[in-house]
Amino acid sequence: QSLLPPFVVRDSNDNTCVDDSTQMVIIVWTIPYQFTWLRAVVKDPDVLSRFSLHFKTDSSQSVNCTNHQQARVNDRTVDIHCDLSEVVKQVIITGEGVKYLCSVYISG
């Protein structure tokens, strides 16, 4: 199942969460973006480390994450840092934690 970001992950309300059947969230920008980190807020603290991030350029080429780091901010929040060799147009979030997502914040 592929989804563009459901409204609940971008409504700035960390208490509204995706449907339990959500398996993937794809964030697509209109122009390429320099990704540096992502903050995910979840409803179940047990899944904070159960995310995978994938990145694609505007020509749909995969970009590898180097210097991958995760930092637990609190019981429901994790920051995921990646160094990317180029700008990307898509961030694809997969893993068991996706069905517990409440909010996603991305910084360049």
Short mmCIF file of C-alpha atoms in Angstrom, two decimals:
data_model
loop_
_atom_site.label_atom_id
_atom_site.label_comp_id
_atom_site.label_asym_id
_atom_site.label_seq_id
_atom_site.Cartn_x
_atom_site.Cartn_y
_atom_site.Cartn_z
CA GLN A 1 0.00 0.00 0.00
CA SER A 2 1.34 3.40 -0.98
CA LEU A 3 0.11 6.65 0.44
CA LEU A 4 0.93 10.27 0.02
CA PRO A 5 1.15 11.69 3.51
CA PRO A 6 -2.22 11.31 5.21
CA PHE A 7 -3.52 14.60 6.55
CA VAL A 8 -3.03 13.39 10.13
CA VAL A 9 0.78 13.19 9.79
CA ARG A 10 0.93 16.81 8.64
CA ASP A 11 -1.83 18.44 10.71
CA SER A 12 0.60 19.55 13.50
CA ASN A 13 -1.48 17.55 16.00
CA ASP A 14 0.60 14.79 17.59
CA ASN A 15 -2.57 13.16 18.94
CA THR A 16 -4.13 12.36 15.55
CA CYS A 17 -2.60 9.23 14.05
CA VAL A 18 -2.76 7.19 10.84
CA ASP A 19 -5.01 4.21 10.32
CA ASP A 20 -3.58 0.92 11.63
CA SER A 21 -3.53 -0.51 8.09
CA THR A 22 -1.00 2.08 6.84
CA GLN A 23 2.17 0.34 5.61
CA MET A 24 4.03 3.14 3.85
CA VAL A 25 4.06 6.93 3.74
CA ILE A 26 5.51 8.69 0.71
CA ILE A 27 6.32 12.37 0.93
CA VAL A 28 6.76 14.04 -2.46
CA TRP A 29 7.93 17.61 -2.94
CA THR A 30 7.33 19.67 -6.07
CA ILE A 31 11.04 20.55 -6.23
CA PRO A 32 14.12 18.64 -4.99
CA TYR A 33 14.94 19.23 -1.34
CA GLN A 34 18.07 18.84 0.80
CA PHE A 35 17.01 16.35 3.49
CA THR A 36 18.91 16.32 6.79
CA TRP A 37 16.57 14.89 9.41
CA LEU A 38 13.07 13.68 10.11
CA ARG A 39 11.12 13.71 13.37
CA ALA A 40 8.46 11.03 13.80
CA VAL A 41 5.85 11.07 16.55
CA VAL A 42 4.09 7.76 17.23
CA LYS A 43 1.28 6.52 19.47
CA ASP A 44 3.19 3.39 20.62
CA PRO A 45 6.62 3.97 22.24
CA ASP A 46 7.67 0.38 21.46
CA VAL A 47 7.99 1.15 17.73
CA LEU A 48 10.25 4.21 17.90
CA SER A 49 13.17 2.41 16.25
CA ARG A 50 11.10 0.49 13.70
CA PHE A 51 11.29 2.83 10.72
CA SER A 52 13.20 2.66 7.46
CA LEU A 53 13.73 5.72 5.30
CA HIS A 54 14.27 5.57 1.54
CA PHE A 55 15.05 8.52 -0.70
CA LYS A 56 14.56 9.19 -4.42
CA THR A 57 15.71 11.96 -6.73
CA ASP A 58 13.45 13.68 -9.23
CA SER A 59 14.56 11.04 -11.76
CA SER A 60 13.46 8.27 -9.33
CA GLN A 61 17.03 7.18 -8.59
CA SER A 62 17.58 5.88 -5.05
CA VAL A 63 19.89 7.85 -2.77
CA ASN A 64 21.61 6.08 0.11
CA CYS A 65 21.58 7.39 3.65
CA THR A 66 25.03 7.73 5.18
CA ASN A 67 25.84 8.62 8.77
CA HIS A 68 22.41 7.30 9.84
CA GLN A 69 21.61 8.31 13.41
CA GLN A 70 18.51 7.95 15.54
CA ALA A 71 17.85 9.85 18.76
CA ARG A 72 14.92 9.26 21.07
CA VAL A 73 13.47 12.66 22.00
CA ASN A 74 10.79 11.37 24.39
CA ASP A 75 8.52 8.32 24.78
CA ARG A 76 6.70 9.05 21.52
CA THR A 77 9.25 10.92 19.42
CA VAL A 78 12.36 9.92 17.47
CA ASP A 79 14.69 12.02 15.31
CA ILE A 80 16.29 10.28 12.34
CA HIS A 81 19.31 11.91 10.74
CA CYS A 82 20.78 11.02 7.34
CA ASP A 83 23.51 12.53 5.22
CA LEU A 84 22.53 12.37 1.55
CA SER A 85 24.85 12.90 -1.40
CA GLU A 86 22.24 14.85 -3.36
CA VAL A 87 18.88 16.58 -3.11
CA VAL A 88 15.80 14.37 -3.17
CA LYS A 89 12.21 14.69 -4.23
CA GLN A 90 10.74 11.78 -2.26
CA VAL A 91 11.07 10.41 1.25
CA ILE A 92 9.54 6.97 1.69
CA ILE A 93 8.85 5.81 5.24
CA THR A 94 8.38 2.07 5.78
CA GLY A 95 8.62 -0.40 8.65
CA GLU A 96 6.47 -1.60 11.50
CA GLY A 97 6.34 1.86 13.05
CA VAL A 98 4.45 3.40 10.11
CA LYS A 99 1.04 2.18 11.26
CA TYR A 100 1.58 4.05 14.53
CA LEU A 101 2.62 7.40 13.00
CA CYS A 102 0.95 10.52 14.31
CA SER A 103 3.18 13.30 12.94
CA VAL A 104 6.17 13.68 10.63
CA TYR A 105 8.36 16.78 10.58
CA ILE A 106 11.20 17.16 8.07
CA SER A 107 14.05 19.65 8.05
CA GLY A 108 16.61 20.49 5.41
#
